[in-house]
Amino acid sequence: MRTALTLLAGLAALAVLGGYLGAVHPLGDSLAVFRLQAAGALAILSALALLAGARQGGRLGMLLALVAGVPVLWAYGSGDAAIVDGLRLYQKNLLYRNDDLAGLAQDIRAAAPDAVTLQEVSEANLALLAALEPELPHQLHCPFARVGGTAIATRLTPVAGTGLCADGLAALQVEGPQGRLWLVSVHLHWPWPQGQAAQVRRLLPVLEGLQGPVVMAGDFNMVRWSATVAAMAQAARVQPAGAVHGSYTGFAPWLMLPIDHVLAPGGGTVEVRGGLGSDHLGLLAEVGL
């Protein structure tokens, strides 16, 4: 029994440690998605190994579980920063076959954002942009994958000629409350073995080339503590806004993946909105510039 528990704890430890190697190989970021779950499994197995007499291995496993799990738990419970004269942004992956566009439009109007970032803007979902045009008249839609493109809608005046479409990215420079800033909507592919890493390599130079403050939001299909999100945040010179929230509901109620994010130069606060026809919850953020 002790040998079996030690072996299982070792496998859990490898999963935890591998999740820190996303900068070396994209498999690391795929493991990082489940860091909290792997750390929890490691803690349980290490405790059982301790009870079975494997003292050294059990203690090391418990220590690793704490080192890996506590920062993730902390990210869920902290992160809000007081914002003055910031920007209000509504982030939403629509789901390409959204069946409640009217309800979503109503929720966006009620939130009264300065800007909206959208993903999976399919042909059918273009109706949402049309419905929001009176409140958010300045819009940019960039085609992307089969499930639909990325889009930005804002009440802020755009800077002429700055609309930019890249691989799963829409960017638009606007006249903000404190000067010009870039609004960026991002939709990344699923991680390894899918094509996320290659896509990010193509997008990093685009983000680095945006001159001035950036507010970036989207469906990153990746967790905040990954090498992927860290690299994109560094390229855009931004930091996560608010606490981590489980936003992808495809595995609910058993698992809510925190893969939708809002990032800004001064961080900010984030509250969760309803699904409203999508398998992603919306995020309403007040961000600092």
C-alpha atoms as a PDB file:
ATOM      1  CA  MET A   1       0.000   0.000   0.000  1.00  0.00           C
ATOM      2  CA  ARG A   2       2.766   2.429   0.915  1.00  0.00           C
ATOM      3  CA  THR A   3       4.546   1.811  -2.390  1.00  0.00           C
ATOM      4  CA  ALA A   4       1.360   2.363  -4.390  1.00  0.00           C
ATOM      5  CA  LEU A   5       0.550   5.588  -2.551  1.00  0.00           C
ATOM      6  CA  THR A   6       4.089   6.860  -3.016  1.00  0.00           C
ATOM      7  CA  LEU A   7       3.930   6.099  -6.745  1.00  0.00           C
ATOM      8  CA  LEU A   8       0.589   7.863  -7.165  1.00  0.00           C
ATOM      9  CA  ALA A   9       1.813  10.860  -5.170  1.00  0.00           C
ATOM     10  CA  GLY A  10       4.895  10.970  -7.392  1.00  0.00           C
ATOM     11  CA  LEU A  11       2.742  11.090 -10.512  1.00  0.00           C
ATOM     12  CA  ALA A  12       0.668  13.913  -9.024  1.00  0.00           C
ATOM     13  CA  ALA A  13       3.881  15.755  -8.140  1.00  0.00           C
ATOM     14  CA  LEU A  14       5.092  15.419 -11.733  1.00  0.00           C
ATOM     15  CA  ALA A  15       1.806  16.905 -12.965  1.00  0.00           C
ATOM     16  CA  VAL A  16       2.203  19.838 -10.573  1.00  0.00           C
ATOM     17  CA  LEU A  17       5.849  20.472 -11.439  1.00  0.00           C
ATOM     18  CA  GLY A  18       5.225  20.068 -15.157  1.00  0.00           C
ATOM     19  CA  GLY A  19       2.693  22.887 -14.974  1.00  0.00           C
ATOM     20  CA  TYR A  20       5.540  25.326 -14.317  1.00  0.00           C
ATOM     21  CA  LEU A  21       7.329  24.454 -17.554  1.00  0.00           C
ATOM     22  CA  GLY A  22       5.006  26.178 -20.014  1.00  0.00           C
ATOM     23  CA  ALA A  23       7.818  28.451 -21.173  1.00  0.00           C
ATOM     24  CA  VAL A  24       9.848  25.348 -22.088  1.00  0.00           C
ATOM     25  CA  HIS A  25       7.104  23.297 -23.767  1.00  0.00           C
ATOM     26  CA  PRO A  26       3.388  24.082 -24.257  1.00  0.00           C
ATOM     27  CA  LEU A  27       2.464  20.833 -22.502  1.00  0.00           C
ATOM     28  CA  GLY A  28       3.413  22.666 -19.320  1.00  0.00           C
ATOM     29  CA  ASP A  29       0.612  25.182 -19.761  1.00  0.00           C
ATOM     30  CA  SER A  30      -1.864  22.387 -20.480  1.00  0.00           C
ATOM     31  CA  LEU A  31      -0.904  20.898 -17.107  1.00  0.00           C
ATOM     32  CA  ALA A  32      -1.102  24.328 -15.449  1.00  0.00           C
ATOM     33  CA  VAL A  33      -4.818  24.506 -16.274  1.00  0.00           C
ATOM     34  CA  PHE A  34      -5.370  21.797 -13.653  1.00  0.00           C
ATOM     35  CA  ARG A  35      -2.761  22.957 -11.120  1.00  0.00           C
ATOM     36  CA  LEU A  36      -5.257  23.348  -8.299  1.00  0.00           C
ATOM     37  CA  GLN A  37      -6.771  19.923  -8.911  1.00  0.00           C
ATOM     38  CA  ALA A  38      -3.335  18.298  -9.181  1.00  0.00           C
ATOM     39  CA  ALA A  39      -2.197  20.015  -5.988  1.00  0.00           C
ATOM     40  CA  GLY A  40      -5.326  18.813  -4.195  1.00  0.00           C
ATOM     41  CA  ALA A  41      -4.755  15.244  -5.362  1.00  0.00           C
ATOM     42  CA  LEU A  42      -1.117  15.471  -4.297  1.00  0.00           C
ATOM     43  CA  ALA A  43      -2.093  16.717  -0.837  1.00  0.00           C
ATOM     44  CA  ILE A  44      -4.538  13.839  -0.308  1.00  0.00           C
ATOM     45  CA  LEU A  45      -2.139  11.184  -1.589  1.00  0.00           C
ATOM     46  CA  SER A  46       0.734  12.615   0.447  1.00  0.00           C
ATOM     47  CA  ALA A  47      -1.380  12.602   3.596  1.00  0.00           C
ATOM     48  CA  LEU A  48      -2.293   8.961   2.983  1.00  0.00           C
ATOM     49  CA  ALA A  49       1.358   8.142   2.316  1.00  0.00           C
ATOM     50  CA  LEU A  50       2.283   9.746   5.632  1.00  0.00           C
ATOM     51  CA  LEU A  51      -0.283   7.605   7.419  1.00  0.00           C
ATOM     52  CA  ALA A  52       1.135   4.549   5.658  1.00  0.00           C
ATOM     53  CA  GLY A  53       4.622   5.333   6.932  1.00  0.00           C
ATOM     54  CA  ALA A  54       6.222   7.113   3.960  1.00  0.00           C
ATOM     55  CA  ARG A  55       7.239  10.100   6.060  1.00  0.00           C
ATOM     56  CA  GLN A  56       9.831  11.832   3.909  1.00  0.00           C
ATOM     57  CA  GLY A  57       7.925  11.485   0.642  1.00  0.00           C
ATOM     58  CA  GLY A  58       4.657  12.429   2.303  1.00  0.00           C
ATOM     59  CA  ARG A  59       6.114  15.586   3.808  1.00  0.00           C
ATOM     60  CA  LEU A  60       7.720  16.651   0.552  1.00  0.00           C
ATOM     61  CA  GLY A  61       4.461  16.042  -1.277  1.00  0.00           C
ATOM     62  CA  MET A  62       2.484  18.085   1.233  1.00  0.00           C
ATOM     63  CA  LEU A  63       4.979  20.940   0.932  1.00  0.00           C
ATOM     64  CA  LEU A  64       4.789  20.945  -2.866  1.00  0.00           C
ATOM     65  CA  ALA A  65       0.993  20.824  -2.762  1.00  0.00           C
ATOM     66  CA  LEU A  66       0.934  23.886  -0.504  1.00  0.00           C
ATOM     67  CA  VAL A  67       3.470  25.815  -2.576  1.00  0.00           C
ATOM     68  CA  ALA A  68       1.503  25.133  -5.765  1.00  0.00           C
ATOM     69  CA  GLY A  69      -2.056  25.326  -4.482  1.00  0.00           C
ATOM     70  CA  VAL A  70      -2.060  28.296  -2.112  1.00  0.00           C
ATOM     71  CA  PRO A  71      -1.170  30.956  -4.746  1.00  0.00           C
ATOM     72  CA  VAL A  72      -3.967  29.677  -6.991  1.00  0.00           C
ATOM     73  CA  LEU A  73      -6.473  29.811  -4.147  1.00  0.00           C
ATOM     74  CA  TRP A  74      -5.219  33.304  -3.318  1.00  0.00           C
ATOM     75  CA  ALA A  75      -5.820  34.402  -6.915  1.00  0.00           C
ATOM     76  CA  TYR A  76      -9.469  33.383  -6.577  1.00  0.00           C
ATOM     77  CA  GLY A  77      -9.926  35.479  -3.454  1.00  0.00           C
ATOM     78  CA  SER A  78      -7.921  38.619  -4.082  1.00  0.00           C
ATOM     79  CA  GLY A  79      -6.804  40.995  -6.764  1.00  0.00           C
ATOM     80  CA  ASP A  80      -9.348  43.841  -6.765  1.00  0.00           C
ATOM     81  CA  ALA A  81      -7.855  47.329  -6.893  1.00  0.00           C
ATOM     82  CA  ALA A  82      -9.711  50.591  -6.332  1.00  0.00           C
ATOM     83  CA  ILE A  83     -10.148  52.370  -9.671  1.00  0.00           C
ATOM     84  CA  VAL A  84     -10.624  56.100 -10.211  1.00  0.00           C
ATOM     85  CA  ASP A  85     -11.316  57.548 -13.669  1.00  0.00           C
ATOM     86  CA  GLY A  86     -10.841  54.180 -15.306  1.00  0.00           C
ATOM     87  CA  LEU A  87     -12.645  52.349 -18.061  1.00  0.00           C
ATOM     88  CA  ARG A  88     -15.638  50.008 -17.844  1.00  0.00           C
ATOM     89  CA  LEU A  89     -15.370  46.969 -20.100  1.00  0.00           C
ATOM     90  CA  TYR A  90     -17.707  44.048 -20.748  1.00  0.00           C
ATOM     91  CA  GLN A  91     -15.982  40.845 -21.915  1.00  0.00           C
ATOM     92  CA  LYS A  92     -17.913  37.957 -23.476  1.00  0.00           C
ATOM     93  CA  ASN A  93     -17.332  34.832 -25.539  1.00  0.00           C
ATOM     94  CA  LEU A  94     -20.726  34.666 -27.224  1.00  0.00           C
ATOM     95  CA  LEU A  95     -20.756  30.989 -28.290  1.00  0.00           C
ATOM     96  CA  TYR A  96     -21.158  30.774 -32.055  1.00  0.00           C
ATOM     97  CA  ARG A  97     -24.746  29.497 -31.714  1.00  0.00           C
ATOM     98  CA  ASN A  98     -25.951  31.827 -28.969  1.00  0.00           C
ATOM     99  CA  ASP A  99     -29.716  31.562 -28.515  1.00  0.00           C
ATOM    100  CA  ASP A 100     -30.202  34.544 -26.180  1.00  0.00           C
ATOM    101  CA  LEU A 101     -28.748  37.527 -28.008  1.00  0.00           C
ATOM    102  CA  ALA A 102     -31.653  39.717 -26.893  1.00  0.00           C
ATOM    103  CA  GLY A 103     -31.007  38.906 -23.241  1.00  0.00           C
ATOM    104  CA  LEU A 104     -27.289  39.508 -23.676  1.00  0.00           C
ATOM    105  CA  ALA A 105     -27.873  42.850 -25.378  1.00  0.00           C
ATOM    106  CA  GLN A 106     -30.120  43.861 -22.490  1.00  0.00           C
ATOM    107  CA  ASP A 107     -27.450  42.894 -19.949  1.00  0.00           C
ATOM    108  CA  ILE A 108     -24.773  44.836 -21.806  1.00  0.00           C
ATOM    109  CA  ARG A 109     -26.982  47.920 -21.929  1.00  0.00           C
ATOM    110  CA  ALA A 110     -27.699  47.589 -18.206  1.00  0.00           C
ATOM    111  CA  ALA A 111     -23.966  47.385 -17.486  1.00  0.00           C
ATOM    112  CA  ALA A 112     -23.372  50.581 -19.511  1.00  0.00           C
ATOM    113  CA  PRO A 113     -19.769  49.780 -20.495  1.00  0.00           C
ATOM    114  CA  ASP A 114     -17.404  52.088 -22.320  1.00  0.00           C
ATOM    115  CA  ALA A 115     -16.380  49.143 -24.477  1.00  0.00           C
ATOM    116  CA  VAL A 116     -17.251  45.523 -25.177  1.00  0.00           C
ATOM    117  CA  THR A 117     -14.849  42.786 -26.281  1.00  0.00           C
ATOM    118  CA  LEU A 118     -16.432  39.776 -27.975  1.00  0.00           C
ATOM    119  CA  GLN A 119     -15.347  36.380 -29.289  1.00  0.00           C
ATOM    120  CA  GLU A 120     -17.095  33.745 -31.417  1.00  0.00           C
ATOM    121  CA  VAL A 121     -18.831  36.470 -33.389  1.00  0.00           C
ATOM    122  CA  SER A 122     -20.355  34.165 -35.986  1.00  0.00           C
ATOM    123  CA  GLU A 123     -22.546  35.266 -38.876  1.00  0.00           C
ATOM    124  CA  ALA A 124     -25.623  34.811 -36.685  1.00  0.00           C
ATOM    125  CA  ASN A 125     -24.031  36.668 -33.770  1.00  0.00           C
ATOM    126  CA  LEU A 126     -23.389  39.768 -35.879  1.00  0.00           C
ATOM    127  CA  ALA A 127     -26.968  40.658 -34.959  1.00  0.00           C
ATOM    128  CA  LEU A 128     -25.707  41.548 -31.475  1.00  0.00           C
ATOM    129  CA  LEU A 129     -23.353  44.180 -32.856  1.00  0.00           C
ATOM    130  CA  ALA A 130     -26.217  45.655 -34.865  1.00  0.00           C
ATOM    131  CA  ALA A 131     -28.434  45.745 -31.774  1.00  0.00           C
ATOM    132  CA  LEU A 132     -25.739  47.531 -29.738  1.00  0.00           C
ATOM    133  CA  GLU A 133     -24.924  50.125 -32.388  1.00  0.00           C
ATOM    134  CA  PRO A 134     -27.002  52.936 -30.819  1.00  0.00           C
ATOM    135  CA  GLU A 135     -25.095  52.656 -27.511  1.00  0.00           C
ATOM    136  CA  LEU A 136     -21.735  51.448 -28.876  1.00  0.00           C
ATOM    137  CA  PRO A 137     -21.521  52.886 -32.386  1.00  0.00           C
ATOM    138  CA  HIS A 138     -17.818  52.360 -33.067  1.00  0.00           C
ATOM    139  CA  GLN A 139     -17.253  48.717 -33.959  1.00  0.00           C
ATOM    140  CA  LEU A 140     -14.556  46.479 -35.373  1.00  0.00           C
ATOM    141  CA  HIS A 141     -15.142  42.863 -36.384  1.00  0.00           C
ATOM    142  CA  CYS A 142     -12.269  40.573 -37.374  1.00  0.00           C
ATOM    143  CA  PRO A 143     -13.037  37.135 -38.860  1.00  0.00           C
ATOM    144  CA  PHE A 144     -11.180  34.258 -37.244  1.00  0.00           C
ATOM    145  CA  ALA A 145     -12.042  30.566 -36.911  1.00  0.00           C
ATOM    146  CA  ARG A 146     -15.116  28.555 -37.925  1.00  0.00           C
ATOM    147  CA  VAL A 147     -16.788  29.481 -34.634  1.00  0.00           C
ATOM    148  CA  GLY A 148     -16.573  33.177 -35.446  1.00  0.00           C
ATOM    149  CA  GLY A 149     -14.349  36.191 -35.137  1.00  0.00           C
ATOM    150  CA  THR A 150     -13.296  38.704 -32.525  1.00  0.00           C
ATOM    151  CA  ALA A 151     -14.915  42.110 -32.173  1.00  0.00           C
ATOM    152  CA  ILE A 152     -14.824  45.394 -30.300  1.00  0.00           C
ATOM    153  CA  ALA A 153     -17.732  47.776 -29.782  1.00  0.00           C
ATOM    154  CA  THR A 154     -17.239  51.071 -27.978  1.00  0.00           C
ATOM    155  CA  ARG A 155     -18.761  54.462 -27.317  1.00  0.00           C
ATOM    156  CA  LEU A 156     -15.271  56.007 -27.297  1.00  0.00           C
ATOM    157  CA  THR A 157     -14.120  57.807 -30.423  1.00  0.00           C
ATOM    158  CA  PRO A 158     -11.676  55.682 -32.433  1.00  0.00           C
ATOM    159  CA  VAL A 159      -8.406  57.032 -33.768  1.00  0.00           C
ATOM    160  CA  ALA A 160      -8.712  57.011 -37.545  1.00  0.00           C
ATOM    161  CA  GLY A 161      -6.916  54.203 -39.323  1.00  0.00           C
ATOM    162  CA  THR A 162      -5.960  52.207 -36.220  1.00  0.00           C
ATOM    163  CA  GLY A 163      -8.284  49.216 -36.596  1.00  0.00           C
ATOM    164  CA  LEU A 164      -6.182  46.067 -36.668  1.00  0.00           C
ATOM    165  CA  CYS A 165      -7.034  42.403 -37.283  1.00  0.00           C
ATOM    166  CA  ALA A 166      -4.585  39.612 -36.522  1.00  0.00           C
ATOM    167  CA  ASP A 167      -4.765  35.874 -35.786  1.00  0.00           C
ATOM    168  CA  GLY A 168      -7.631  35.740 -33.284  1.00  0.00           C
ATOM    169  CA  LEU A 169      -7.152  39.375 -32.294  1.00  0.00           C
ATOM    170  CA  ALA A 170      -8.984  42.639 -32.900  1.00  0.00           C
ATOM    171  CA  ALA A 171      -7.404  45.924 -31.810  1.00  0.00           C
ATOM    172  CA  LEU A 172      -8.626  49.502 -32.001  1.00  0.00           C
ATOM    173  CA  GLN A 173      -7.081  52.670 -30.592  1.00  0.00           C
ATOM    174  CA  VAL A 174      -9.579  55.075 -29.027  1.00  0.00           C
ATOM    175  CA  GLU A 175      -9.688  58.411 -27.259  1.00  0.00           C
ATOM    176  CA  GLY A 176     -10.009  57.354 -23.625  1.00  0.00           C
ATOM    177  CA  PRO A 177     -10.725  59.339 -20.453  1.00  0.00           C
ATOM    178  CA  GLN A 178      -6.991  59.868 -19.897  1.00  0.00           C
ATOM    179  CA  GLY A 179      -5.789  59.944 -23.478  1.00  0.00           C
ATOM    180  CA  ARG A 180      -5.405  57.439 -26.252  1.00  0.00           C
ATOM    181  CA  LEU A 181      -5.472  53.731 -25.477  1.00  0.00           C
ATOM    182  CA  TRP A 182      -5.780  50.435 -27.303  1.00  0.00           C
ATOM    183  CA  LEU A 183      -8.729  48.095 -26.892  1.00  0.00           C
ATOM    184  CA  VAL A 184      -7.827  44.492 -27.702  1.00  0.00           C
ATOM    185  CA  SER A 185     -10.138  41.479 -28.031  1.00  0.00           C
ATOM    186  CA  VAL A 186      -8.392  38.086 -28.014  1.00  0.00           C
ATOM    187  CA  HIS A 187      -9.490  34.525 -28.749  1.00  0.00           C
ATOM    188  CA  LEU A 188      -6.795  31.872 -28.441  1.00  0.00           C
ATOM    189  CA  HIS A 189      -6.990  28.313 -29.690  1.00  0.00           C
ATOM    190  CA  TRP A 190      -7.092  25.446 -27.207  1.00  0.00           C
ATOM    191  CA  PRO A 191      -3.655  24.653 -25.697  1.00  0.00           C
ATOM    192  CA  TRP A 192      -1.278  21.825 -26.560  1.00  0.00           C
ATOM    193  CA  PRO A 193      -1.719  19.583 -28.434  1.00  0.00           C
ATOM    194  CA  GLN A 194      -3.848  22.187 -30.247  1.00  0.00           C
ATOM    195  CA  GLY A 195      -2.377  25.303 -31.843  1.00  0.00           C
ATOM    196  CA  GLN A 196      -2.337  27.847 -29.025  1.00  0.00           C
ATOM    197  CA  ALA A 197       1.449  28.117 -28.651  1.00  0.00           C
ATOM    198  CA  ALA A 198       2.059  28.850 -32.341  1.00  0.00           C
ATOM    199  CA  GLN A 199      -0.756  31.397 -32.359  1.00  0.00           C
ATOM    200  CA  VAL A 200       0.695  33.202 -29.348  1.00  0.00           C
ATOM    201  CA  ARG A 201       4.109  33.379 -31.021  1.00  0.00           C
ATOM    202  CA  ARG A 202       2.436  35.163 -33.933  1.00  0.00           C
ATOM    203  CA  LEU A 203       0.531  37.558 -31.672  1.00  0.00           C
ATOM    204  CA  LEU A 204       3.318  38.657 -29.330  1.00  0.00           C
ATOM    205  CA  PRO A 205       4.971  40.971 -31.911  1.00  0.00           C
ATOM    206  CA  VAL A 206       1.554  42.489 -32.646  1.00  0.00           C
ATOM    207  CA  LEU A 207       0.995  43.292 -28.977  1.00  0.00           C
ATOM    208  CA  GLU A 208       4.520  44.625 -28.560  1.00  0.00           C
ATOM    209  CA  GLY A 209       3.920  46.960 -31.491  1.00  0.00           C
ATOM    210  CA  LEU A 210       0.911  48.706 -29.934  1.00  0.00           C
ATOM    211  CA  GLN A 211       2.169  52.088 -28.810  1.00  0.00           C
ATOM    212  CA  GLY A 212       0.561  53.435 -25.649  1.00  0.00           C
ATOM    213  CA  PRO A 213      -1.692  51.951 -22.959  1.00  0.00           C
ATOM    214  CA  VAL A 214      -3.529  48.706 -23.749  1.00  0.00           C
ATOM    215  CA  VAL A 215      -6.678  47.161 -22.291  1.00  0.00           C
ATOM    216  CA  MET A 216      -6.844  43.525 -23.369  1.00  0.00           C
ATOM    217  CA  ALA A 217      -9.644  41.039 -22.743  1.00  0.00           C
ATOM    218  CA  GLY A 218     -10.856  37.804 -24.181  1.00  0.00           C
ATOM    219  CA  ASP A 219     -11.134  34.058 -24.105  1.00  0.00           C
ATOM    220  CA  PHE A 220      -7.522  32.966 -23.676  1.00  0.00           C
ATOM    221  CA  ASN A 221      -8.393  29.287 -23.289  1.00  0.00           C
ATOM    222  CA  MET A 222      -5.701  29.359 -20.622  1.00  0.00           C
ATOM    223  CA  VAL A 223      -5.387  30.173 -16.930  1.00  0.00           C
ATOM    224  CA  ARG A 224      -3.908  33.325 -15.460  1.00  0.00           C
ATOM    225  CA  TRP A 225      -0.910  31.556 -13.887  1.00  0.00           C
ATOM    226  CA  SER A 226       0.279  30.112 -17.205  1.00  0.00           C
ATOM    227  CA  ALA A 227       3.344  31.096 -19.204  1.00  0.00           C
ATOM    228  CA  THR A 228       1.013  31.964 -22.100  1.00  0.00           C
ATOM    229  CA  VAL A 229      -0.977  34.636 -20.263  1.00  0.00           C
ATOM    230  CA  ALA A 230       2.184  35.959 -18.604  1.00  0.00           C
ATOM    231  CA  ALA A 231       3.890  36.373 -21.986  1.00  0.00           C
ATOM    232  CA  MET A 232       0.913  38.167 -23.505  1.00  0.00           C
ATOM    233  CA  ALA A 233       0.570  40.415 -20.462  1.00  0.00           C
ATOM    234  CA  GLN A 234       4.244  41.326 -20.666  1.00  0.00           C
ATOM    235  CA  ALA A 235       4.014  42.058 -24.393  1.00  0.00           C
ATOM    236  CA  ALA A 236       1.005  44.344 -23.873  1.00  0.00           C
ATOM    237  CA  ARG A 237       2.390  45.876 -20.644  1.00  0.00           C
ATOM    238  CA  VAL A 238      -0.708  44.964 -18.640  1.00  0.00           C
ATOM    239  CA  GLN A 239      -1.668  43.053 -15.500  1.00  0.00           C
ATOM    240  CA  PRO A 240      -4.757  40.996 -14.632  1.00  0.00           C
ATOM    241  CA  ALA A 241      -7.776  42.883 -13.340  1.00  0.00           C
ATOM    242  CA  GLY A 242      -9.598  41.537 -10.303  1.00  0.00           C
ATOM    243  CA  ALA A 243      -9.749  38.080  -8.825  1.00  0.00           C
ATOM    244  CA  VAL A 244      -9.816  34.851 -10.826  1.00  0.00           C
ATOM    245  CA  HIS A 245     -13.299  33.610 -11.744  1.00  0.00           C
ATOM    246  CA  GLY A 246     -14.369  30.312 -13.242  1.00  0.00           C
ATOM    247  CA  SER A 247     -15.800  31.465 -16.566  1.00  0.00           C
ATOM    248  CA  TYR A 248     -16.098  28.423 -18.852  1.00  0.00           C
ATOM    249  CA  THR A 249     -19.190  26.420 -17.940  1.00  0.00           C
ATOM    250  CA  GLY A 250     -18.787  23.514 -20.363  1.00  0.00           C
ATOM    251  CA  PHE A 251     -17.843  21.160 -17.514  1.00  0.00           C
ATOM    252  CA  ALA A 252     -20.176  22.655 -14.892  1.00  0.00           C
ATOM    253  CA  PRO A 253     -21.058  21.966 -12.159  1.00  0.00           C
ATOM    254  CA  TRP A 254     -17.967  19.806 -11.646  1.00  0.00           C
ATOM    255  CA  LEU A 255     -15.400  22.214 -13.023  1.00  0.00           C
ATOM    256  CA  MET A 256     -15.435  25.897 -13.967  1.00  0.00           C
ATOM    257  CA  LEU A 257     -12.306  26.814 -15.900  1.00  0.00           C
ATOM    258  CA  PRO A 258     -10.956  30.365 -15.345  1.00  0.00           C
ATOM    259  CA  ILE A 259      -9.904  31.025 -18.938  1.00  0.00           C
ATOM    260  CA  ASP A 260     -11.513  34.421 -19.690  1.00  0.00           C
ATOM    261  CA  HIS A 261      -9.506  37.427 -18.537  1.00  0.00           C
ATOM    262  CA  VAL A 262      -9.386  41.212 -18.514  1.00  0.00           C
ATOM    263  CA  LEU A 263      -5.968  42.867 -18.294  1.00  0.00           C
ATOM    264  CA  ALA A 264      -5.042  46.538 -18.027  1.00  0.00           C
ATOM    265  CA  PRO A 265      -2.072  48.719 -17.037  1.00  0.00           C
ATOM    266  CA  GLY A 266      -3.514  49.420 -13.589  1.00  0.00           C
ATOM    267  CA  GLY A 267      -5.370  46.183 -12.901  1.00  0.00           C
ATOM    268  CA  GLY A 268      -8.926  46.665 -11.711  1.00  0.00           C
ATOM    269  CA  THR A 269     -12.053  44.950 -10.457  1.00  0.00           C
ATOM    270  CA  VAL A 270     -14.114  42.233 -12.131  1.00  0.00           C
ATOM    271  CA  GLU A 271     -17.621  40.922 -11.539  1.00  0.00           C
ATOM    272  CA  VAL A 272     -19.198  37.904 -13.213  1.00  0.00           C
ATOM    273  CA  ARG A 273     -22.264  38.189 -15.453  1.00  0.00           C
ATOM    274  CA  GLY A 274     -24.593  35.416 -16.550  1.00  0.00           C
ATOM    275  CA  GLY A 275     -24.176  32.888 -19.333  1.00  0.00           C
ATOM    276  CA  LEU A 276     -26.955  34.377 -21.474  1.00  0.00           C
ATOM    277  CA  GLY A 277     -26.894  31.792 -24.236  1.00  0.00           C
ATOM    278  CA  SER A 278     -23.175  31.038 -24.024  1.00  0.00           C
ATOM    279  CA  ASP A 279     -20.942  28.434 -22.411  1.00  0.00           C
ATOM    280  CA  HIS A 280     -18.835  31.312 -21.062  1.00  0.00           C
ATOM    281  CA  LEU A 281     -19.867  33.707 -18.320  1.00  0.00           C
ATOM    282  CA  GLY A 282     -19.443  37.396 -19.004  1.00  0.00           C
ATOM    283  CA  LEU A 283     -16.975  39.611 -17.142  1.00  0.00           C
ATOM    284  CA  LEU A 284     -17.674  43.236 -16.279  1.00  0.00           C
ATOM    285  CA  ALA A 285     -14.487  45.054 -15.354  1.00  0.00           C
ATOM    286  CA  GLU A 286     -13.514  48.476 -14.083  1.00  0.00           C
ATOM    287  CA  VAL A 287      -9.889  48.846 -15.102  1.00  0.00           C
ATOM    288  CA  GLY A 288      -7.136  51.303 -14.338  1.00  0.00           C
ATOM    289  CA  LEU A 289      -5.261  53.015 -17.125  1.00  0.00           C
END
